[in-house]
PDB file of C-alpha atoms and ligand atoms in Angstrom:
ATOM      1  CA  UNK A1096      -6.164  14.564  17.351  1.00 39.00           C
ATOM      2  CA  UNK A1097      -6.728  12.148  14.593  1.00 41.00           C
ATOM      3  CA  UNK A1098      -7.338   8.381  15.451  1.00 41.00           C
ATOM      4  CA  UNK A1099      -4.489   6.209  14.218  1.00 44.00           C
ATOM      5  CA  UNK A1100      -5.045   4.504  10.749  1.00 51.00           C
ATOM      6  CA  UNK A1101      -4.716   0.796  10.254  1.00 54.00           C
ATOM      7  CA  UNK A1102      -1.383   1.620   8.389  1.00 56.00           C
ATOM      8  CA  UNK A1103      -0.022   4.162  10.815  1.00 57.00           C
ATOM      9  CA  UNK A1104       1.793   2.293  12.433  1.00 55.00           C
ATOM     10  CA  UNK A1105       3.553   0.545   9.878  1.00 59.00           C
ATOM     11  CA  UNK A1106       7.227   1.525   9.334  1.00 59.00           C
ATOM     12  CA  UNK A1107       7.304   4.193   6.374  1.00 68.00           C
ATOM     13  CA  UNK A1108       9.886   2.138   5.684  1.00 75.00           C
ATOM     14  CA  UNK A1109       7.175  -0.226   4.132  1.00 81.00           C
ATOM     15  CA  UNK A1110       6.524   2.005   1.411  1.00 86.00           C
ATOM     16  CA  UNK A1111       9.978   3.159   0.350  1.00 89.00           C
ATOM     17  CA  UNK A1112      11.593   2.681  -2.386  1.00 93.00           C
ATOM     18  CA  UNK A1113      15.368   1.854  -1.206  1.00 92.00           C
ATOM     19  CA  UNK A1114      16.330   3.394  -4.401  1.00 94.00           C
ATOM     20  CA  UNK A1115      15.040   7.090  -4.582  1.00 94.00           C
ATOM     21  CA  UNK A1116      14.582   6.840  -0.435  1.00 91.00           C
ATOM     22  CA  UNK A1117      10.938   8.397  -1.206  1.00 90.00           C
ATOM     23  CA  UNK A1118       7.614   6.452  -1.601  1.00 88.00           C
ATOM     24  CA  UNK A1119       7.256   3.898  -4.279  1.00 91.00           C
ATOM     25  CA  UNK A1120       6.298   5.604  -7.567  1.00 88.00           C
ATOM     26  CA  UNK A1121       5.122   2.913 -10.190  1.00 88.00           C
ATOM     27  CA  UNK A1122       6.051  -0.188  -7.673  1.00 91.00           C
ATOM     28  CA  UNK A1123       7.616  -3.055  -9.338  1.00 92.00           C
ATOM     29  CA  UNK A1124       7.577  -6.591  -7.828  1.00 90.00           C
ATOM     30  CA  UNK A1125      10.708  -8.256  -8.081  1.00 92.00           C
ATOM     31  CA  UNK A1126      10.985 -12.466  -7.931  1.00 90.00           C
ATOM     32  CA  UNK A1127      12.802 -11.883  -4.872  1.00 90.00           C
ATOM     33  CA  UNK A1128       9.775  -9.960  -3.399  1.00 87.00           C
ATOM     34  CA  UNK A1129      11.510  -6.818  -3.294  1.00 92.00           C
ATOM     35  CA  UNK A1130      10.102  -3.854  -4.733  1.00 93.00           C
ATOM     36  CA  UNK A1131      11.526  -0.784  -6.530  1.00 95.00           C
ATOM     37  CA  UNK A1132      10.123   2.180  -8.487  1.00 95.00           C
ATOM     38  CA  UNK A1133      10.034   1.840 -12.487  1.00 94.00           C
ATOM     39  CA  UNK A1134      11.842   5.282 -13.058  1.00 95.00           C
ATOM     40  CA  UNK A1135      14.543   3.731 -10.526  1.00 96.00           C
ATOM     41  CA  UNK A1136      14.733   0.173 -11.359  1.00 95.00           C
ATOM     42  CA  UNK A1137      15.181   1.381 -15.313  1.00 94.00           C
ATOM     43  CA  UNK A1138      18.823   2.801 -15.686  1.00 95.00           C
ATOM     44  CA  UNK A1139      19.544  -0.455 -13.390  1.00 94.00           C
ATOM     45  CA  UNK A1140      18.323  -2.952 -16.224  1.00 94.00           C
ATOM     46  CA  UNK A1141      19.399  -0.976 -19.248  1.00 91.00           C
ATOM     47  CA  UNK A1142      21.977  -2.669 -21.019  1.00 89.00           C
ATOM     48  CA  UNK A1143      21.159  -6.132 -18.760  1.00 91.00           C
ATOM     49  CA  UNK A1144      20.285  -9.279 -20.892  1.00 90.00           C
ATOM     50  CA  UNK A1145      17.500 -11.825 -19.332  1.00 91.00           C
ATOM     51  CA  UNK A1146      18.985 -11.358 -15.698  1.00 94.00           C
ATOM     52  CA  UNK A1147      20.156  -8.980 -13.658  1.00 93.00           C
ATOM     53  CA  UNK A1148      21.039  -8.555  -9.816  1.00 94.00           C
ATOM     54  CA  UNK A1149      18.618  -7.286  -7.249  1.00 95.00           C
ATOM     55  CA  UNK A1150      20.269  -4.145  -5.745  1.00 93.00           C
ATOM     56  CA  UNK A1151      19.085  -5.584  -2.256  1.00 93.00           C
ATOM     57  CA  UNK A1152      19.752  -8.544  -1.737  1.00 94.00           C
ATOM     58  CA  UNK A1153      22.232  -9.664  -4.742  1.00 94.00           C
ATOM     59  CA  UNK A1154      19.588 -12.313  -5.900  1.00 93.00           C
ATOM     60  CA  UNK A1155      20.198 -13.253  -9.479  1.00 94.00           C
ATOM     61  CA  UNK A1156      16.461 -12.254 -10.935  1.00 93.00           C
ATOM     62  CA  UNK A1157      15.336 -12.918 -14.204  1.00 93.00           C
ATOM     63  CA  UNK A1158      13.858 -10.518 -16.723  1.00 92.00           C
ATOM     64  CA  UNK A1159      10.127 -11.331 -17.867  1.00 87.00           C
ATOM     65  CA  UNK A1160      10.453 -10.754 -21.799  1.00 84.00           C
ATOM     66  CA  UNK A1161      13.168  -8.995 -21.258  1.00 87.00           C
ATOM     67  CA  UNK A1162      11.884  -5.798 -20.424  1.00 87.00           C
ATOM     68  CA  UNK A1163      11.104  -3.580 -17.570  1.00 88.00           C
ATOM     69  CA  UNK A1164       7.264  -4.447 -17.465  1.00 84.00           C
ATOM     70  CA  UNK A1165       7.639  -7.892 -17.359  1.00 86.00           C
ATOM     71  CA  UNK A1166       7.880  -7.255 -13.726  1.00 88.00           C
ATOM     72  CA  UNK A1167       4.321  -7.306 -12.096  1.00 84.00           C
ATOM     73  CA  UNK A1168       3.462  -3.624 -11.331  1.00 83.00           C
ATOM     74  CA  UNK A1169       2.047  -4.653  -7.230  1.00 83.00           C
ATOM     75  CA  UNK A1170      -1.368  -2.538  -7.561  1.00 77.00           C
ATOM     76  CA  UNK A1171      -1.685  -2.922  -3.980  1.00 77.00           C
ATOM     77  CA  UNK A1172       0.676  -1.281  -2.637  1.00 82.00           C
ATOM     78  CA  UNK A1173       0.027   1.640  -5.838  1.00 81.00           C
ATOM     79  CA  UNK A1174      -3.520   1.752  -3.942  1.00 78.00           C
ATOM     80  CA  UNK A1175      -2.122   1.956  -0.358  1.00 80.00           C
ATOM     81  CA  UNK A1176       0.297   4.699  -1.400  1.00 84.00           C
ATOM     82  CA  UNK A1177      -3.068   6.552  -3.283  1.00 82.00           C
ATOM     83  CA  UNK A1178      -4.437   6.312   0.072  1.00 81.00           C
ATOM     84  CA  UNK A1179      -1.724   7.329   2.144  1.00 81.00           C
ATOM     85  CA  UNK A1180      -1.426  10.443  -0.087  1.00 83.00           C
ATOM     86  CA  UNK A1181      -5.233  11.439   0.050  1.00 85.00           C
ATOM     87  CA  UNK A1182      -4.529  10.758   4.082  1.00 83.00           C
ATOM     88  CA  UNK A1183      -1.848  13.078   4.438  1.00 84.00           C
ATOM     89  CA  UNK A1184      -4.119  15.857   2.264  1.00 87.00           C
ATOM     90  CA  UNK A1185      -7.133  15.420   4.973  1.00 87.00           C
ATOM     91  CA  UNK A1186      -5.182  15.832   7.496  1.00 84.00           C
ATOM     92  CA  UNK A1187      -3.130  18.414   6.520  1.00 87.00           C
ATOM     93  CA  UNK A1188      -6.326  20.409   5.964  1.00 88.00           C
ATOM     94  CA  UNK A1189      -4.774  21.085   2.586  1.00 90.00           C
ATOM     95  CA  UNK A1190      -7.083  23.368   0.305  1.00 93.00           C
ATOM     96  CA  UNK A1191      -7.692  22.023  -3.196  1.00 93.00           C
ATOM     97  CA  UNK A1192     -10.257  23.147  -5.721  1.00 93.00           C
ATOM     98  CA  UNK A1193     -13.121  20.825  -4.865  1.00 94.00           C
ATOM     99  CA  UNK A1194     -14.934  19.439  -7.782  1.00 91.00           C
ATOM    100  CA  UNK A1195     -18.545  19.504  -6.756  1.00 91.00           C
ATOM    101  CA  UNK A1196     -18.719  23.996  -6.147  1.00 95.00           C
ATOM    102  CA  UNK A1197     -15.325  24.844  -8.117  1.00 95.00           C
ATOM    103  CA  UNK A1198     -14.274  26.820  -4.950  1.00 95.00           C
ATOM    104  CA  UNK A1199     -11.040  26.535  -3.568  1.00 95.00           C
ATOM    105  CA  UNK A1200     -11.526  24.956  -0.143  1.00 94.00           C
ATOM    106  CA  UNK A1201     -10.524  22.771   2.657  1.00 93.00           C
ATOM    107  CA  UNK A1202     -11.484  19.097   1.268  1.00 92.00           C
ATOM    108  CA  UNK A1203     -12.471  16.119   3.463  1.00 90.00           C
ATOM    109  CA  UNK A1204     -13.716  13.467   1.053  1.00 92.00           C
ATOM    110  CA  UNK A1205     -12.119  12.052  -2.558  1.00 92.00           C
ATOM    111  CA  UNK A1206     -14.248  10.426  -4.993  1.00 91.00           C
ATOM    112  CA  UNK A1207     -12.615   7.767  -7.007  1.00 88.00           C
ATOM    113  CA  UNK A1208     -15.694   8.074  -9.864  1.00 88.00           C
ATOM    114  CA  UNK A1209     -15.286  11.889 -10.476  1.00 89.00           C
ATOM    115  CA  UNK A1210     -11.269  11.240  -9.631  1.00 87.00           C
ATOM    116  CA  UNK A1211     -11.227  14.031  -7.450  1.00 91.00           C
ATOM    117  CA  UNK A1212     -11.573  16.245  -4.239  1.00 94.00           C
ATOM    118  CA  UNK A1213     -14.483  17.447  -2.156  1.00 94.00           C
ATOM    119  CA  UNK A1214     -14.941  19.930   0.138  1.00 94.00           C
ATOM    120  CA  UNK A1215     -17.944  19.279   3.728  1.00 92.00           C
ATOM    121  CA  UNK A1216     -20.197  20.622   1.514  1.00 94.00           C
ATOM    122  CA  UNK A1217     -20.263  18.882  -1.156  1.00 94.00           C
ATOM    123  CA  UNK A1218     -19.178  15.579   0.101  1.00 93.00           C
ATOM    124  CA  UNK A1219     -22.634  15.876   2.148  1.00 92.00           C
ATOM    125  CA  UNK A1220     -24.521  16.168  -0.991  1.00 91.00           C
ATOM    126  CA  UNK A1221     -22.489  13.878  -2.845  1.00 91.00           C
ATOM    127  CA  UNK A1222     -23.748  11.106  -0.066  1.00 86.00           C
ATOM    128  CA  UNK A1223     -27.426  12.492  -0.171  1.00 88.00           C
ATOM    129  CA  UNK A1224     -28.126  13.606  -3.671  1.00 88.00           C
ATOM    130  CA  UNK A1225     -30.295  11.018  -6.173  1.00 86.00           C
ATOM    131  CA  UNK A1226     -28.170  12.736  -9.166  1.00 85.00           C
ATOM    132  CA  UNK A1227     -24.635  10.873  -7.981  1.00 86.00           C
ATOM    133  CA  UNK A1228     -26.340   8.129  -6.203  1.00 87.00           C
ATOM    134  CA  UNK A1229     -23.941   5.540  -8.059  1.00 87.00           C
ATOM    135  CA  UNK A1230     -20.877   7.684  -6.615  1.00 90.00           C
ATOM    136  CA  UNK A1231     -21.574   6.837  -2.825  1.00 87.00           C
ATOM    137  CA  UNK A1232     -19.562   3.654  -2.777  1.00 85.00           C
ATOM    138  CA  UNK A1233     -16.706   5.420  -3.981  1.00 88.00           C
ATOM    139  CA  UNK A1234     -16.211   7.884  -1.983  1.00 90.00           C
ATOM    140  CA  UNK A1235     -13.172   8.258   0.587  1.00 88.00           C
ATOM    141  CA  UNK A1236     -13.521  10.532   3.648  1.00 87.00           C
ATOM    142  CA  UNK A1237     -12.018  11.878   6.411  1.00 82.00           C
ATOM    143  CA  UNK A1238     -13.733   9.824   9.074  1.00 80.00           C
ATOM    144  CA  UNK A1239     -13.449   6.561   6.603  1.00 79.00           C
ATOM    145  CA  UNK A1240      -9.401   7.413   6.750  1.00 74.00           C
ATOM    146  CA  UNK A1241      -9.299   7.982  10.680  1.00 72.00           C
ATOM    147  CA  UNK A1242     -10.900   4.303  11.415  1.00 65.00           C
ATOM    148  CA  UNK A1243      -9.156   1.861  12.070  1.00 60.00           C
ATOM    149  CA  UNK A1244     -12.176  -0.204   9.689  1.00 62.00           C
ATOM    150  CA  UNK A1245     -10.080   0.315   6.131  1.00 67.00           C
ATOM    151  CA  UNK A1246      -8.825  -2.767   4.943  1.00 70.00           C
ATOM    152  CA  UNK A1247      -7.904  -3.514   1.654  1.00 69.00           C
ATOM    153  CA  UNK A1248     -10.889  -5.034   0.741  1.00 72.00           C
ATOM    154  CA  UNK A1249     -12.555  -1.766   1.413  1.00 73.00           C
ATOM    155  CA  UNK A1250      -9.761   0.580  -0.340  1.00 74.00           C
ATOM    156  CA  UNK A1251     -10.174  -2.062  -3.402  1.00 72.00           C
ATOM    157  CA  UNK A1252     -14.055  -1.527  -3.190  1.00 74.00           C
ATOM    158  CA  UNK A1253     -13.817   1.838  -3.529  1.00 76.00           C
ATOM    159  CA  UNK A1254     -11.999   2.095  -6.733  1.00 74.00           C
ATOM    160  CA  UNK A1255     -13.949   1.610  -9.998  1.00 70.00           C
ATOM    161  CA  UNK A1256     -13.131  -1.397 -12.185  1.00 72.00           C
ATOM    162  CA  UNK A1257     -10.437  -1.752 -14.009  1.00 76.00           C
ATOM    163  CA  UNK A1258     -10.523  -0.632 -17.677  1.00 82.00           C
ATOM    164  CA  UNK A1259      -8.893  -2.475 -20.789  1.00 88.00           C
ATOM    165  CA  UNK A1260      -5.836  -1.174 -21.595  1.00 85.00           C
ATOM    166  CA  UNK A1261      -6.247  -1.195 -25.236  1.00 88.00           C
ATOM    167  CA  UNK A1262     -10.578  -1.239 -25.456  1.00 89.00           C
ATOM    168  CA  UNK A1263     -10.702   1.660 -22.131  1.00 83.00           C
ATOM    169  CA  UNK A1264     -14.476   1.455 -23.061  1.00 84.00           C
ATOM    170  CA  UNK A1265     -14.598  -1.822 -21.914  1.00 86.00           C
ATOM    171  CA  UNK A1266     -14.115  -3.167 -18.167  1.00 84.00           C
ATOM    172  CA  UNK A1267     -11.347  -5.613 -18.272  1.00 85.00           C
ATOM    173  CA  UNK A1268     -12.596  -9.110 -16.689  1.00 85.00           C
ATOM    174  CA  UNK A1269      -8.692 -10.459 -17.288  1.00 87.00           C
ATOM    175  CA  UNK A1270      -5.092 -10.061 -16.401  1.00 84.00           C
ATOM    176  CA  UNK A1271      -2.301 -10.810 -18.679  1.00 85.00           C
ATOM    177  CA  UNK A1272       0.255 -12.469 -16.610  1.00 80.00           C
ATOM    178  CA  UNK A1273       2.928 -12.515 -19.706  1.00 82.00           C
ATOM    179  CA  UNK A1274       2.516  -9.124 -19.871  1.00 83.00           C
ATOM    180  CA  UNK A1275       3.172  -7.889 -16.182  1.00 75.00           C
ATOM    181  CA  UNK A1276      -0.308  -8.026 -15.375  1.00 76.00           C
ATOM    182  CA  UNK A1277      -1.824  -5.945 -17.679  1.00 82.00           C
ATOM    183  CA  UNK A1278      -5.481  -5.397 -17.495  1.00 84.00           C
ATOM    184  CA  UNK A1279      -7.500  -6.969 -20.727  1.00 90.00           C
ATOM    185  CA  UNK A1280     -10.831  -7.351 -21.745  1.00 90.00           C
ATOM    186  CA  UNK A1281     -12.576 -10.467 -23.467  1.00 89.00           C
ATOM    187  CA  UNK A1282     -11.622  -9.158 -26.926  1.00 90.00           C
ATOM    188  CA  UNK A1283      -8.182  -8.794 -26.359  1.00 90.00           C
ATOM    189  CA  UNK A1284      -7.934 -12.622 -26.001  1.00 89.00           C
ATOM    190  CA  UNK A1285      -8.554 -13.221 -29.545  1.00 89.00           C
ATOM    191  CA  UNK A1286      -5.989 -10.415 -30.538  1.00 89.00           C
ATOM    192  CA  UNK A1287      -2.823  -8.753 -29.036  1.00 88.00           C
ATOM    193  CA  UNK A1288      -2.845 -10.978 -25.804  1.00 91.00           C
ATOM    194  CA  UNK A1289      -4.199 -14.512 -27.607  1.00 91.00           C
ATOM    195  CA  UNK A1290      -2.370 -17.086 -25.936  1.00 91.00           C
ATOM    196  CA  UNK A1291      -1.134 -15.375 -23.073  1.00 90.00           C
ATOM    197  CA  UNK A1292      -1.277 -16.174 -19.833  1.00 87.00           C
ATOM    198  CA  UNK A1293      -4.522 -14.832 -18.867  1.00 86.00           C
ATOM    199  CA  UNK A1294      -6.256 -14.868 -15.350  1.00 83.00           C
ATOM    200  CA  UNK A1295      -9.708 -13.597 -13.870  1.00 82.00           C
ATOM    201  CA  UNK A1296      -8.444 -10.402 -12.598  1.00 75.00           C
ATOM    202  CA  UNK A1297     -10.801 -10.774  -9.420  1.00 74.00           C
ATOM    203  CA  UNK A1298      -8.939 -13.774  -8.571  1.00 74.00           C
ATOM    204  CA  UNK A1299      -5.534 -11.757  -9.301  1.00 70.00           C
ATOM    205  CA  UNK A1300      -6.388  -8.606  -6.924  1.00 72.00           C
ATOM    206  CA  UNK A1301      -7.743 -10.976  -4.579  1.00 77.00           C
ATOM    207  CA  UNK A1302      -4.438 -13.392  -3.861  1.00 77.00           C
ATOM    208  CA  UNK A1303      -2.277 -10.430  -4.611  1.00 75.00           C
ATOM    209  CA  UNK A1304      -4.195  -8.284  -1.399  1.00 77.00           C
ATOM    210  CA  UNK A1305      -4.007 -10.826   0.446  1.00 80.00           C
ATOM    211  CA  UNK A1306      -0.285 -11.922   0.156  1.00 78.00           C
ATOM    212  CA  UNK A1307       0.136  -7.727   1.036  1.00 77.00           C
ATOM    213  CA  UNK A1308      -1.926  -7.990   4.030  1.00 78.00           C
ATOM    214  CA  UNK A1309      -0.001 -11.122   5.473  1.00 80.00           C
ATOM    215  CA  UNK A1310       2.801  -8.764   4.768  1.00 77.00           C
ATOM    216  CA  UNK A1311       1.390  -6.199   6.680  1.00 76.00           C
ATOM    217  CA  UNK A1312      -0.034  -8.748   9.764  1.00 79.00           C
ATOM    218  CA  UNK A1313       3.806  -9.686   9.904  1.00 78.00           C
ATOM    219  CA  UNK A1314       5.053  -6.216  10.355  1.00 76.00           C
ATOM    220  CA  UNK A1315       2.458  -5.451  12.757  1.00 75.00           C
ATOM    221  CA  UNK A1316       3.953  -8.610  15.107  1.00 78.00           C
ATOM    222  CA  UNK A1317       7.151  -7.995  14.513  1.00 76.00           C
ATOM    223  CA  UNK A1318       6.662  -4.115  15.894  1.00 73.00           C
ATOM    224  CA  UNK A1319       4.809  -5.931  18.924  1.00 77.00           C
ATOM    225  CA  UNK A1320       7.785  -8.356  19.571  1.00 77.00           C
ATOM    226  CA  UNK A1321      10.026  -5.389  19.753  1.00 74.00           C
ATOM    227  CA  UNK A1322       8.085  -3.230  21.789  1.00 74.00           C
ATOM    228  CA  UNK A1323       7.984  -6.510  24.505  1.00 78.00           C
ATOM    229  CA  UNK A1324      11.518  -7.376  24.071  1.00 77.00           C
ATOM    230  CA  UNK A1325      12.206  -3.615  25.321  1.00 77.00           C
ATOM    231  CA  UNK A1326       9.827  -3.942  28.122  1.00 82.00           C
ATOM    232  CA  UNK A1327      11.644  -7.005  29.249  1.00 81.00           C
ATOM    233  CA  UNK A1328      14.811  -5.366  28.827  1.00 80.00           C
ATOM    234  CA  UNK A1329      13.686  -2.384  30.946  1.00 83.00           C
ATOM    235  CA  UNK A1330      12.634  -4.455  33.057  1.00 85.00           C
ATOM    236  CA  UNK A1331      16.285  -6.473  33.873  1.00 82.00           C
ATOM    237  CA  UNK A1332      18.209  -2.903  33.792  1.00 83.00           C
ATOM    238  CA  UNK A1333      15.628  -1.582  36.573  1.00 85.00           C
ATOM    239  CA  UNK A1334      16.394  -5.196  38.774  1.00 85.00           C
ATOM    240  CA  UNK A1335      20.329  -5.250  38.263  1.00 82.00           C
ATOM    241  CA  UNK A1336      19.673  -1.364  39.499  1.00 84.00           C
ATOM    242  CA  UNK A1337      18.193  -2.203  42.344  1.00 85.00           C
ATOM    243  CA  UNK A1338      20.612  -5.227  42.892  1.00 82.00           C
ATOM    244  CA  UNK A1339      23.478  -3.136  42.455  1.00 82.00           C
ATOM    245  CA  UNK A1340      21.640  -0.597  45.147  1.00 84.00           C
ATOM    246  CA  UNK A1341      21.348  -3.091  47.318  1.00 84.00           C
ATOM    247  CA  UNK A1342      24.823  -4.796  47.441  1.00 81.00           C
ATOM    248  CA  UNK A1343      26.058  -1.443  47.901  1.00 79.00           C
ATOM    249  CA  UNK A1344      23.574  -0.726  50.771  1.00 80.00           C
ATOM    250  CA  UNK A1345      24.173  -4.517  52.287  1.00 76.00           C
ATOM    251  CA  UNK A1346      27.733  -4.837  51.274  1.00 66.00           C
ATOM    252  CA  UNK A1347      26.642  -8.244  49.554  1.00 56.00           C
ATOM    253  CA  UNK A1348      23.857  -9.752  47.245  1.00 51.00           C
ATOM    254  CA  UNK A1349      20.891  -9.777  48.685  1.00 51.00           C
ATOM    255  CA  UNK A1350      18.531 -10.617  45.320  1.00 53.00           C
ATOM    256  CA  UNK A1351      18.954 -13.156  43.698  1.00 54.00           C
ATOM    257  CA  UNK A1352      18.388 -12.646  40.160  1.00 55.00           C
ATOM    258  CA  UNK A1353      16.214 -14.880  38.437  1.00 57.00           C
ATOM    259  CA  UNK A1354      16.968 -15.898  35.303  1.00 57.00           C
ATOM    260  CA  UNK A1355      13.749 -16.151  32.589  1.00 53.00           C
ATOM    261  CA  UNK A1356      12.248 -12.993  34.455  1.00 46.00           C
TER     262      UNK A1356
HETATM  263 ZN1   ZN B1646      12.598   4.688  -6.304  1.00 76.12          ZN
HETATM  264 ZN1   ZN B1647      15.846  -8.726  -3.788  1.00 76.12          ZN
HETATM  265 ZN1   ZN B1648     -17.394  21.922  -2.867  1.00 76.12          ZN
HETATM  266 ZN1   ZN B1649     -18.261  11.590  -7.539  1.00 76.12          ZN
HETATM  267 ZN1   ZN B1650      -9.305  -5.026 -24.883  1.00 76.12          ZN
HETATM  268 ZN1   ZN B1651      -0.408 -10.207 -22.921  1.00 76.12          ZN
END
């Protein structure tokens, strides 16, 4: 049986969209830190001007530019879902056509440079071979996804930089905040995104994953707090048990229960 992951655990709960019930597609980050998919969050805004109500928790938010992707699309969680996806295909043994032999097989590994599946074979001389040398740090196996090692960090290492959204030959060193955190490159700033708020999009990624991974610390506690506060509940239903045994036995209370046990 397959080791847990470091996200196992979490509540799929985490990565549903309350909306659609199914797992985020296109996550958008509300002010109120709630998150819904773009397809579902759309017919909700249509006809909304500058504000509109979060369908969670009622919170008046308003509308960047007044448009959908004004909202920050949260890349994180778009990566964790990526990985959660190529998880479930490992271990459901699913067969794919693997890129490296063109065969239909079993795959084990995904390479984020070639964007696609390998099978044992070829992911062994995709880690070996001179030829796709620069591949090797993007590549995501089967025993990566089994350890409990993947963090964020790593997932976020794996991917290739990001790409200007307008120049896609050139890697985009900046975010444009106004624009719902759109990746730009250097050029950009003198055109379509000149005066916008612009950020280094390391720094971006990097507060952004780790704001997520709080989020995920949190969840992590709270599951331990619950599993304890069961214990100790199993624990005062097994004494009054034996209490009640006892009095019945004894014809009187023989334990005293002590409270804060
Ligand atoms: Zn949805
Ligand atoms: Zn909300
Ligand atoms: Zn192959
Ligand atoms: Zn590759
Ligand atoms: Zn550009
Ligand atoms: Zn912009």
């Amino acid at each position: 049986m397959a080791c847990p992951s470091p996200w196992k655990d979490i509540e799929d709960k985490f990565f549903e969209c309350s909306i659609c019930l199914d797992l985020f597609k296109e996550p958008k980050l509300l002010p109120c830190l709630h998150r819904f998919c773009k397809p579902c969050l759309e017919p909700i805004l249509e006809g909304q001007v500058g504000t509109f109500k979060c369908p969670l928790c009622k919170d008046v938010c308003k509308i960047p530019n007044n448009r959908i992707d004004g909202f920050k699309t949260d890349f994180h969680m778009k990566s964790m879902l990526q990985f959660i996806q190529l998880q479930k295909t490992f271990e459901n043994e699913e067969v794919r056509v693997c890129v490296g032999c063109s065969k239909k097989l079993k795959v084990t590994a995904y390479c984020f440079k070639c964007k696609d599946f390998l099978c044992v074979q070829c992911y062994q001389f995709h880690s070996t071979n001179k030829m796709v040398a620069d591949h090797r740090e993007n590549v995501l196996a089967l025993k990566d996804v089994e350890g409990k090692s993947l963090t964020l960090e790593k997932l976020a290492s794996l991917k290739e930089a990001l790409r200007c959204h307008v120049h896609t030959e050139f890697q985009a060193q900046l975010c444009c905040c106004t624009c719902g955190n759109l990746p730009v490159c250097v050029t950009c700033t003198y055109g379509k995104h000149k005066g916008h708020d612009l950020q280094d999009v390391a720094n971006v990624s990097k507060e952004e994953r780790e704001r997520l991974q709080k989020r995920l610390e949190e969840l992590v506690k709270l599951k331990e707090n619950v599993t304890s506060l069961t214990d100790k509940i199993n624990k005062v239903n097994a004494e009054l048990t034996s209490i009640v045994a006892d009095t019945k036995k004894n014809g009187k209370c023989s334990t005293k229960i002590r409270p804060g046990s």
